[in-house]
Coordinates of C-alpha atoms and ligand atoms in Angstrom, one line a residue:
X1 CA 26.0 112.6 3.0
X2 CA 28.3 110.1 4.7
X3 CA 28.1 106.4 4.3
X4 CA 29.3 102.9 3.9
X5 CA 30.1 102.7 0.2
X6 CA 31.1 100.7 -2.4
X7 CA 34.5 101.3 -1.9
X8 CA 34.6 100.7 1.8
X9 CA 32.9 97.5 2.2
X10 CA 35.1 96.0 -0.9
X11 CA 37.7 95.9 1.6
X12 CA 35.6 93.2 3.6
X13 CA 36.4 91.0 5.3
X14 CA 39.2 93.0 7.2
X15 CA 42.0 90.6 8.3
X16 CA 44.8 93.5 9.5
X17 CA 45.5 96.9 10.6
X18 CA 46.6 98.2 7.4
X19 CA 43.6 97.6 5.8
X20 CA 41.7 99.2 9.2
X21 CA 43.5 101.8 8.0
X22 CA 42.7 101.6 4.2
X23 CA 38.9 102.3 5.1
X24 CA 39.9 105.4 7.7
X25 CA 41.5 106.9 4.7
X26 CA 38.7 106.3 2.1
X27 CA 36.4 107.9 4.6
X28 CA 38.7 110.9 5.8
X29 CA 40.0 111.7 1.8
X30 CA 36.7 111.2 0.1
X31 CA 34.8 114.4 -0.6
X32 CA 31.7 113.8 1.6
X33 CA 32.0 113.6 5.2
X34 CA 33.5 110.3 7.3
X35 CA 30.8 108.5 8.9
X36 CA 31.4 108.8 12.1
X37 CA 29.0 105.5 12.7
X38 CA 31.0 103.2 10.3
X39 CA 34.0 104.1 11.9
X40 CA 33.4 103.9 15.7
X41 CA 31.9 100.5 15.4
X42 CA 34.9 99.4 13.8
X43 CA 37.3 101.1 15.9
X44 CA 35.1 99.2 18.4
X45 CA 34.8 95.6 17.2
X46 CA 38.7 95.6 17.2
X47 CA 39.3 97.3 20.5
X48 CA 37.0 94.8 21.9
X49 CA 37.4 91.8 20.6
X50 CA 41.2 92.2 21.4
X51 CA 40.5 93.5 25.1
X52 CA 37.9 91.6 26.4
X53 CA 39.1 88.1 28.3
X54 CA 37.1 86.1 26.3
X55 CA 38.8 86.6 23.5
X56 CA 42.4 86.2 24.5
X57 CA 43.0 82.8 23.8
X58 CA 41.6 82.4 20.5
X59 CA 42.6 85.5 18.5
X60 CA 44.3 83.3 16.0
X61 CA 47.1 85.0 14.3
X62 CA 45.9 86.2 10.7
X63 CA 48.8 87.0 8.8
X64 CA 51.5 88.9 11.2
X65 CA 49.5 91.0 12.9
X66 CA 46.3 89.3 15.0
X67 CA 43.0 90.9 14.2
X68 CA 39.8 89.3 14.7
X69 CA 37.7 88.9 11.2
X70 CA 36.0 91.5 11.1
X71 CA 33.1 90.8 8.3
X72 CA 30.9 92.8 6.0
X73 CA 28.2 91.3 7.4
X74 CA 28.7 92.3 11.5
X75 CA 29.5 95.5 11.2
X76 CA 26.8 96.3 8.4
X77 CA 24.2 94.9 10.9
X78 CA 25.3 97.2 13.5
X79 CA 25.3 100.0 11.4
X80 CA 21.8 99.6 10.1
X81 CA 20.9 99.4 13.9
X82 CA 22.5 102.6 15.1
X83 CA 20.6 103.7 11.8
X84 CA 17.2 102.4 12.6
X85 CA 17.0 103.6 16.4
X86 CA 18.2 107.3 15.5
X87 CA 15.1 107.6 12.3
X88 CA 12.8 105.6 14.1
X89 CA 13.1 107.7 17.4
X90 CA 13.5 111.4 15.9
X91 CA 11.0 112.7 12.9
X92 CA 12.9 115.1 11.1
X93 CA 11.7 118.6 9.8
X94 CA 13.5 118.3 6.6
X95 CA 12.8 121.8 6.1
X96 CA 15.0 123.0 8.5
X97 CA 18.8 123.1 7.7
X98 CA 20.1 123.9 11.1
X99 CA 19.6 121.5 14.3
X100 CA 17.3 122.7 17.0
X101 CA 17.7 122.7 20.7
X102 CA 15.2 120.5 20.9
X103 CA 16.5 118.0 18.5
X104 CA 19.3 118.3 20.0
X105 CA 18.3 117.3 23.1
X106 CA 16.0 114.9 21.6
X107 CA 18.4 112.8 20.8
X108 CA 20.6 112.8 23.7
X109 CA 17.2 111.5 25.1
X110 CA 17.4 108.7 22.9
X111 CA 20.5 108.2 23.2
X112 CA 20.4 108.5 27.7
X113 CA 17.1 106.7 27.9
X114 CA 18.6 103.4 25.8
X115 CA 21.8 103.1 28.1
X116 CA 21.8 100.5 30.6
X117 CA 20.2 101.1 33.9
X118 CA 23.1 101.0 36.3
X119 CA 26.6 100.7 35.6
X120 CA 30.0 101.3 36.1
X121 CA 30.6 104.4 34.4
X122 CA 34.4 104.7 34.2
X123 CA 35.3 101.7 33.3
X124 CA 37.3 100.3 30.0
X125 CA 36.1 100.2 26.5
X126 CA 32.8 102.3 27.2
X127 CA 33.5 104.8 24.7
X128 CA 32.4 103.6 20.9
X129 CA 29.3 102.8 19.2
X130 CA 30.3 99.2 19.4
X131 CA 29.5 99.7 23.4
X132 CA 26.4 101.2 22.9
X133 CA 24.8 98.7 20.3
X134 CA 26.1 95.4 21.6
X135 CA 25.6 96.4 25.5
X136 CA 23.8 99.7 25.9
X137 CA 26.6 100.9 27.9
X138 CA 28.4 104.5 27.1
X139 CA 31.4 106.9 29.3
X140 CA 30.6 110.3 29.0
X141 CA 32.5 111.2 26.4
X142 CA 30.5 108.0 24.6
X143 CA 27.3 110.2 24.9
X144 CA 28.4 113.0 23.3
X145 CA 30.3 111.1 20.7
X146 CA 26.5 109.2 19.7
X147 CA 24.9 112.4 19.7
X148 CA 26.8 113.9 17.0
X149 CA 26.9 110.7 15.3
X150 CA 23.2 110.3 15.6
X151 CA 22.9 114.2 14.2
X152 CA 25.2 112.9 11.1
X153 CA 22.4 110.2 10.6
X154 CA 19.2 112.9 10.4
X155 CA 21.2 115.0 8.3
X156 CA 22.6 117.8 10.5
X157 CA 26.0 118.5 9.6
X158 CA 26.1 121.3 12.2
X159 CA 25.9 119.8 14.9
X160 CA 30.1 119.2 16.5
X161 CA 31.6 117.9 19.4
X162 CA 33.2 120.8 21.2
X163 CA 36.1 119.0 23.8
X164 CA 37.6 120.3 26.8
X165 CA 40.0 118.6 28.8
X166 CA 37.5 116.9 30.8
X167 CA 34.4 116.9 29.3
X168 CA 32.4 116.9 26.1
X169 CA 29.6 119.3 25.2
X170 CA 28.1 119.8 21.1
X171 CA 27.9 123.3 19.3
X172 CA 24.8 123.6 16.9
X173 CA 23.5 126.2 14.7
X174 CA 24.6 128.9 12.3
X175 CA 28.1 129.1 12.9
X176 CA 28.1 126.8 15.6
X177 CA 27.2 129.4 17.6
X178 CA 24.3 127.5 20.0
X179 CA 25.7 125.1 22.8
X180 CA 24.3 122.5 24.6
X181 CA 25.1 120.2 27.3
X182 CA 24.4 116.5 26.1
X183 CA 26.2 114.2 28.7
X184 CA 26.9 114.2 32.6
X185 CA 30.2 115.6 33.7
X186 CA 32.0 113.6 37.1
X187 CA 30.1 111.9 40.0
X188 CA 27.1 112.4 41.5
X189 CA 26.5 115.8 39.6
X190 CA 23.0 116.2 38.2
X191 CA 23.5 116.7 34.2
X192 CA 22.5 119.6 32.6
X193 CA 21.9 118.1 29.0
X194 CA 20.1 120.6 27.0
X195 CA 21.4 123.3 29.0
X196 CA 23.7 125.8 27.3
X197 CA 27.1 125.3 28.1
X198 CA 27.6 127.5 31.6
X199 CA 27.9 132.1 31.7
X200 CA 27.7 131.5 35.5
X201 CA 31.0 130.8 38.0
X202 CA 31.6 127.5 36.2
X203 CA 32.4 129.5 33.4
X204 CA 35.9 130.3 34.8
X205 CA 36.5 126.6 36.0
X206 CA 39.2 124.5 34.1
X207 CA 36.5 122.2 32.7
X208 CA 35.0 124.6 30.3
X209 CA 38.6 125.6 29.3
X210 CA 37.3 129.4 29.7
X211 CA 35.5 129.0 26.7
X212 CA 38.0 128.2 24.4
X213 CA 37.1 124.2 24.1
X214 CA 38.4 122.7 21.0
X215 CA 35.8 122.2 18.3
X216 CA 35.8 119.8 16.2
X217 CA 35.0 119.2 12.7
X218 CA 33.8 116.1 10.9
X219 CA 37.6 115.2 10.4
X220 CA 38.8 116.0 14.1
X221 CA 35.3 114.0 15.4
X222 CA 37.2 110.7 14.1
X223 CA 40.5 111.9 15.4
X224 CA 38.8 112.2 18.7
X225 CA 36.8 108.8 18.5
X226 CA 40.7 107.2 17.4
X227 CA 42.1 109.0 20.4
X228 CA 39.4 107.6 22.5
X229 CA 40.4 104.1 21.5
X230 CA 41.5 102.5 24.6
X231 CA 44.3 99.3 24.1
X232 CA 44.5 98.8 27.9
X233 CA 43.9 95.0 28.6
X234 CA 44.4 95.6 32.4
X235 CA 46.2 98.1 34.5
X236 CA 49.6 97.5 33.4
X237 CA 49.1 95.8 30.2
X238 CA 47.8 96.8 26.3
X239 CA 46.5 95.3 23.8
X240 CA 49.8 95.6 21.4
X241 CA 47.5 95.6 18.0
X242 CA 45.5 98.0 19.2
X243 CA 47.8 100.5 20.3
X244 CA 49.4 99.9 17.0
X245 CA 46.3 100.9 15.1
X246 CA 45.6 103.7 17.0
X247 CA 49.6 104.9 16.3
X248 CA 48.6 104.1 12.5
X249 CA 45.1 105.5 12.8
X250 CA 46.5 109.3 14.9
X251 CA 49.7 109.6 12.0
X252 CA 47.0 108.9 9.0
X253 CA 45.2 112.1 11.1
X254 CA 48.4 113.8 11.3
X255 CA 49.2 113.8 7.8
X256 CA 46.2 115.0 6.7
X257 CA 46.2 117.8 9.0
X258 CA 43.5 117.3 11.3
X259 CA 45.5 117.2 14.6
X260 CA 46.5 120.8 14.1
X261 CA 44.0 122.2 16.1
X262 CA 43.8 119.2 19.1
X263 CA 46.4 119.4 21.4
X264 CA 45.1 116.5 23.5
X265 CA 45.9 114.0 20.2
X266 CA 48.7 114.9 19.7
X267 CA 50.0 114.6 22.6
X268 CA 48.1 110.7 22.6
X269 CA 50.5 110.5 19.7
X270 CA 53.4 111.4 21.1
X271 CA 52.9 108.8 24.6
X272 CA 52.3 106.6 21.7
X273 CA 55.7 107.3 20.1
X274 CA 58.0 107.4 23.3
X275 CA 56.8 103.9 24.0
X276 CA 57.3 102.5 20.0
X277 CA 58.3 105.3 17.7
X278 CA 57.6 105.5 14.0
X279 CA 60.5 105.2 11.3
X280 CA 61.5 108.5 9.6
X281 CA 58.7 109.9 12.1
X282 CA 59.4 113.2 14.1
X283 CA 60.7 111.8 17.9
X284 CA 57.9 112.3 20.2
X285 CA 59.5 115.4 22.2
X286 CA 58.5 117.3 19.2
X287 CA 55.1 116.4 19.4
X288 CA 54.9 117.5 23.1
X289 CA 55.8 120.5 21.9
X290 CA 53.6 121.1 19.0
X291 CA 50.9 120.2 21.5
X292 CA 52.2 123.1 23.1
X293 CA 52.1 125.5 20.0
X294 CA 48.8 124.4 19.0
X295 CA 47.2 125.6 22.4
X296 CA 49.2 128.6 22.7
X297 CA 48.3 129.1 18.9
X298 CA 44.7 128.3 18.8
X299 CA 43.4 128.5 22.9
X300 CA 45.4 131.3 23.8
X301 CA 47.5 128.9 25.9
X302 CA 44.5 127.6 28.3
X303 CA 45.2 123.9 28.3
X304 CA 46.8 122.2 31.1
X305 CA 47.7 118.8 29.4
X306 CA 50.1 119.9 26.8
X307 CA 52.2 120.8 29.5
X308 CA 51.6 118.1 31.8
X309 CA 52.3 115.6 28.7
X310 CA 55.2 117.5 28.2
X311 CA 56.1 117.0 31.8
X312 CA 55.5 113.5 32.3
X313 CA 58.0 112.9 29.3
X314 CA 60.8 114.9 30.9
X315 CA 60.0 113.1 34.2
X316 CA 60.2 109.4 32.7
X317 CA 63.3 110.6 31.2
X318 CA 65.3 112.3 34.2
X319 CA 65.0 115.3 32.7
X320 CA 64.5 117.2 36.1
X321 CA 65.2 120.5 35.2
X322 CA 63.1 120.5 31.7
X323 CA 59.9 119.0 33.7
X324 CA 60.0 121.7 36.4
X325 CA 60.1 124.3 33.8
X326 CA 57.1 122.2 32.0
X327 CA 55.2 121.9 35.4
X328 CA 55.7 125.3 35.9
X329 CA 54.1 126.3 32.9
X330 CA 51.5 124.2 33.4
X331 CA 50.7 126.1 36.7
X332 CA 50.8 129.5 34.9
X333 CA 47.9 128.4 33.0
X334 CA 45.7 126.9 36.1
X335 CA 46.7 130.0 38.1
X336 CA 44.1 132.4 35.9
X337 CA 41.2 129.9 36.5
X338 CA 39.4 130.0 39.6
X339 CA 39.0 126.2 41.0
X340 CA 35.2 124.4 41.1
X341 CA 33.7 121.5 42.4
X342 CA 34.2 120.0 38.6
X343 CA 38.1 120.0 38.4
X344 CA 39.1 117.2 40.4
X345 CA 40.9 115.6 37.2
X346 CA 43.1 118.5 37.0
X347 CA 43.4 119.0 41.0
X348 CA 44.6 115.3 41.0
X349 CA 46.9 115.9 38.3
X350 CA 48.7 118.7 40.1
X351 CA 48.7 117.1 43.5
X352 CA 50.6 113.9 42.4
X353 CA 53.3 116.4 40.3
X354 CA 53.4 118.7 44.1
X355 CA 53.3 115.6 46.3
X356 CA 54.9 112.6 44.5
X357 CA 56.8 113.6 41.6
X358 CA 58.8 116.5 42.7
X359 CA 59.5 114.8 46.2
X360 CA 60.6 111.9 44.5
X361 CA 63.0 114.1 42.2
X362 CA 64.2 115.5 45.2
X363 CA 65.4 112.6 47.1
X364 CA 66.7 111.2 44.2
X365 CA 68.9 114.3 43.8
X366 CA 69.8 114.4 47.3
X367 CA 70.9 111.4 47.3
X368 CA 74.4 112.6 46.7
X369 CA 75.2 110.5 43.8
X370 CA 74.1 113.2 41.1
X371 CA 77.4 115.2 39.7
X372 CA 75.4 118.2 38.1
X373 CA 72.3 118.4 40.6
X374 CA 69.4 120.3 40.1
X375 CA 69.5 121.9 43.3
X376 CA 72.4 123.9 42.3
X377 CA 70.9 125.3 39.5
X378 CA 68.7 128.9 40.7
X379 CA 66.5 128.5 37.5
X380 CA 64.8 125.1 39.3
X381 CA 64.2 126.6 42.0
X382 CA 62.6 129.4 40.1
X383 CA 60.2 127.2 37.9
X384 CA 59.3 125.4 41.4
X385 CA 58.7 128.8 43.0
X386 CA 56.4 129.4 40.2
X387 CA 55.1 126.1 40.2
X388 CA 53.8 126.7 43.5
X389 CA 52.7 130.3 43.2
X390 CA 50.3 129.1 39.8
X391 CA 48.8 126.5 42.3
X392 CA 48.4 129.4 45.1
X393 CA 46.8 131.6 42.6
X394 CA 44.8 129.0 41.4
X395 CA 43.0 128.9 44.7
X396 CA 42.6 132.6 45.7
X397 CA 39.4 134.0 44.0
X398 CA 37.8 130.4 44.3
X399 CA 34.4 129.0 45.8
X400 CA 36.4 125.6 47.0
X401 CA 40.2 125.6 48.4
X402 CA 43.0 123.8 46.9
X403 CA 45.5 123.4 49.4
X404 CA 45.6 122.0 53.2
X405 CA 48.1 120.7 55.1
X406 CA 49.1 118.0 53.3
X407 CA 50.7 120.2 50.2
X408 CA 52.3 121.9 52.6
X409 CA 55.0 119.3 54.1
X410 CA 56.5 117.9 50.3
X411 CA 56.3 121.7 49.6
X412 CA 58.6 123.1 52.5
X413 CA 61.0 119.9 52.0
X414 CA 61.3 120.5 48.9
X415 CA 62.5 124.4 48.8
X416 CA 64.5 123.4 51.8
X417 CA 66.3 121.2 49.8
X418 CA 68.0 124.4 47.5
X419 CA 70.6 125.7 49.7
X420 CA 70.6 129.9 50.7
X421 CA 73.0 130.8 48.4
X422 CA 71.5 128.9 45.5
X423 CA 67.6 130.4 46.9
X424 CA 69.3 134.0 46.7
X425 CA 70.3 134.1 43.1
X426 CA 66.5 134.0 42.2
X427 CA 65.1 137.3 42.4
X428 CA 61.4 137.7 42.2
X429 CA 60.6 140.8 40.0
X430 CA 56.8 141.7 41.2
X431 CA 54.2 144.4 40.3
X432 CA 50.7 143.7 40.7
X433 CA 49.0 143.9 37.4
X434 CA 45.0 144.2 37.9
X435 CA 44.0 142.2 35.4
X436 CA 40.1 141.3 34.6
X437 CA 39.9 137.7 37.0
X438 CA 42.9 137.9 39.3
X439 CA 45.3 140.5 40.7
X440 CA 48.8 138.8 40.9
X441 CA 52.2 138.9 41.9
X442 CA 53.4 135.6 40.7
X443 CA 56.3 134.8 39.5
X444 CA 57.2 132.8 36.4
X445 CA 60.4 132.1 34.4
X446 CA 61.6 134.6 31.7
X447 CA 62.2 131.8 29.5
X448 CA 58.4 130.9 29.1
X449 CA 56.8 132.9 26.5
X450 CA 53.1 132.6 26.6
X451 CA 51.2 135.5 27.1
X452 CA 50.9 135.3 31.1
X453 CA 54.4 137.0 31.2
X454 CA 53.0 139.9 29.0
X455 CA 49.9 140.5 30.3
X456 CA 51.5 140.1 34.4
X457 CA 55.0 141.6 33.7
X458 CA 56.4 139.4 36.7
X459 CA 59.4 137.8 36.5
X460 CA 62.3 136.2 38.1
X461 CA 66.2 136.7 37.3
X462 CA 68.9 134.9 38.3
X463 CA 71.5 136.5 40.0
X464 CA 73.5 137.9 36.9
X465 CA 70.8 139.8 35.5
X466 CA 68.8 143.2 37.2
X467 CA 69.7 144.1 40.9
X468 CA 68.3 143.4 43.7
X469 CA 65.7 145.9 45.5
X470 CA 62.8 143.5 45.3
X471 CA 61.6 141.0 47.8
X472 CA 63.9 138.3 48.8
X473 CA 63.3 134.8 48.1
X474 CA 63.1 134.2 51.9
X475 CA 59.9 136.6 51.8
X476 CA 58.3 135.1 49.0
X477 CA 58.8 131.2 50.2
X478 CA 58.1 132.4 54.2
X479 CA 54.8 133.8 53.4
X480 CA 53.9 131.1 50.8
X481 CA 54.5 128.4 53.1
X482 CA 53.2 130.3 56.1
X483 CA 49.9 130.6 54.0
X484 CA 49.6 126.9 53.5
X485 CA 50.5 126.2 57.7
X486 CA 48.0 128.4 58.6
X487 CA 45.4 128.6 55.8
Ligands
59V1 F1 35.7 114.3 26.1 C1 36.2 114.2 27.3 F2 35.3 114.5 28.2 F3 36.6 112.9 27.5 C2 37.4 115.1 27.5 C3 38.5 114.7 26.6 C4 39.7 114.0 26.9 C5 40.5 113.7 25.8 C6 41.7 113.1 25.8 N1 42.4 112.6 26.9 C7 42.3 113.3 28.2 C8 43.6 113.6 28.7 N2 44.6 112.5 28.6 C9 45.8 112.6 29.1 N3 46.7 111.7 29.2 N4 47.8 112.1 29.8 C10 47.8 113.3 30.2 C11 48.9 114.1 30.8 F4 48.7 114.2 32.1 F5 50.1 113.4 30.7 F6 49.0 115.3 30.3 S1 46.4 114.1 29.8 C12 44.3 111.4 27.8 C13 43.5 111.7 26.6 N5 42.4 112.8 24.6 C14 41.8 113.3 23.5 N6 40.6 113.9 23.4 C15 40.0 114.1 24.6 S2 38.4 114.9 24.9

């Protein structure tokens, strides 16, 4: 069983991060399992007491580092109370060793039918146990977090959190084999808690990650509740102590090896790092790309974010030609999905890269000033050609379009930007592979080596490799962009 013990509650009254950190390690090295309770009121308490306004002016330094006193006695109150309302709510069938549907769902119930009646659903700090027991108010994520958590309280240590990149869902059962819906997904969709997690069309949308969502164990469930921890104090400012903790808290996770198999941490880690990096710690552009590895290793390379992590880094850091070759991957991963009404996160994602990053890039390099441009180099204008394909193969196949007029304007100034004899060194090396969900002729860059190149055999070369009996450039970029003028 998990639990507050002896050991954990001796380090009471916590005064600083390090010994925040002291009690994630008792719970994460000590044979039973953490508690996820304990730990997401904690991580709570802090986050909050250093966000929230009313707080600000009095958080008295204690020692060098500012962290509100957190006492035995708070946090052992709250923990009862997350206690009481799970056992008094739910009669368990001590008999059985594996959770039920219908326990399942019962206490999502509980867990739903306590939450405040209206409120603002995206905002801030709505994530931890701390929210739910001090003001009834949970995100989605938040809901599915407290179900497992309240599972871990009756006893069933099958019941996980199973993550995708936009939503969260639990697996139950022998072998984790049962799934079931626990939380609402977006706006103004009816939930389907209890449900097993979609066979139908959404089956094939980004949000259920083509079932390869990452699930987690006990260990990762606190990695997940640390990567949830949000420092933000407002839009443009954090909370410095608790971004520090949550640095402290994901390297603690690292170390012991359960960010292995959660791209999405690690790559929290490594925006972490590029802002304030770690002595003797590896720099952060290697955690973008073991964020990489670990999705190519263990979702057979369907996550979008490692790349678009990835991305963003090279971006921030005028590294043009690395974040075209990132976006580009990125794009060979959305092009095998068929879009749904459920992945506007992603959608948005890839719009701003299409319509704000790249254009910006480009005037910045057209600017003149830039001795070694990018739009001399064949291989950019490759990865943006496949870029662009991935988002036009994202679409065909799908319910809802992805594209209308407005991609199409940054798209044609931007390829117009490479001049002819730079376009003509690309050669696009097509044949149509039927594979399972999508036919394709894409293109993507022989220097990416996830699987879509195996299983598609499309490439492109620049000039000094294979000849040239294929379609031009020209063809390619005439019909993509006369596609998206006349959909
Ligand atoms: F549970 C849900 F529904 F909330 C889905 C999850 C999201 C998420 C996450 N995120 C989401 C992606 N995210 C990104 N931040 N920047 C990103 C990138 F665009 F730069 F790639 S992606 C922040 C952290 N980080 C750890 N774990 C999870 S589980």
């Amino acid at each position: 069983m998990a639990g507050f013990r002896a050991t954990d509650k001796a380090l009471f009254p916590i005064k600083n991060i390090k010994t925040v950190v002291q009690l994630f390690r008792n719970q994460l090295e000590h044979s039973q399992e953490p508690d996820l309770s304990l730990l997401s009121i904690v991580a709570g308490v802090i986050e909050n007491s250093l966000t929230s306004r009313s707080n600000l002016q009095i958080c008295e330094p204690v020692e060098h580092n500012c962290l509100p006193n957190l006492d035995l006695e708070t946090i052992t109150l709250m923990y009862s109370k997350f206690q009481t309302i799970i056992k008094n709510a739910v009669e368990v069938n001590k008999q059985r060793k594996y959770a039920t549907r219908e326990l399942v769902k019962k206490v999502s119930d509980v867990i739903w039918n306590s939450l405040t009646r209206s409120y603002y659903k995206d905002r801030a700090h709505l994530q931890s146990l701390y929210s739910y027991l001090s003001g009834s108010k949970l995100d989605c994520f938040g809901v599915a977090f407290a179900v497992v958590a309240g599972c871990q309280v009756l006893g069933y240590n099958d019941v996980h959190l199973a993550l995708s990149e936009d939503h969260a869902w639990v697996v139950f059962g022998e072998n984790g084999s049962e799934t079931a819906e626990v939380t609402w997904h977006g706006k103004g969709n009816e939930d389907k808690r209890g449900q097993e997690i979609g066979k139908g069309v959404s089956s094939r949308s980004w949000l259920y990650v083509n079932n390869k969502p990452v699930v987690c164990t006990r260990h990762m469930e606190v990695a997940a509740l640390v990567s949830a921890i949000n420092p933000s104090l407002n839009s443009n400012q954090d909370a410095y102590e608790v971004s520090e903790l949550q640095q402290e808290l994901l390297w603690l996770l690292y170390d012991l090896g359960h960010l292995k198999k959660y791209p999405m941490a690690i790559g929290n880690l490594g925006d972490l790092e590029e802002i304030s990096s770690r002595e003797g710690r590896v720099e952060c552009r290697v955690l973008f790309e073991e964020a990489i590895k670990s999705s190519r290793s263990y979702y057979n390379n369907q996550h979008v974010y490692p790349y678009t992590y990835q991305g963003g880094y090279f971006y921030r850091n005028k590294m043009y030609k690395e974040a075209f070759e990132s976006w580009a991957n990125a794009s060979d991963v959305i092009r095998l999905y068929n879009y749904s009404r459920d992945d506007e996160e992603i959608y948005k994602e890839f719009l701003e890269i299409a319509n704000e990053l790249i254009p910006h890039i480009m005037k910045i390099e057209s600017s003149g000033f830039s001795a070694n441009t990018i739009l001399k180099k064949p291989e950019c204008f490759a990865h943006l050609l496949r870029f662009y394909d991935g988002i036009c193969q994202w679409e065909e196949g799908s319910a809802t379009p992805v594209l209308h007029i407005g991609w199409a304007k940054p798209l044609v100034n931007t390829i117009s930007k490479f001049d002819a004899d730079v376009r003509a060194q690309v050669n696009i090396l097509c044949d149509t592979v039927q594979d399972g969900a999508k036919k394709n002729a894409g293109i993507c860059n022989n220097n990416n080596n996830n699987n879509y190149e195996k299983e598609n055999g499309a490439q492109t070369e620049t000039k000094d490799e294979k000849d040239t009996n294929f379609p031009t450039i020209e063809a390619l970029t005439a019909a993509c962009s006369e596609k998206l003028l006349n959909p």
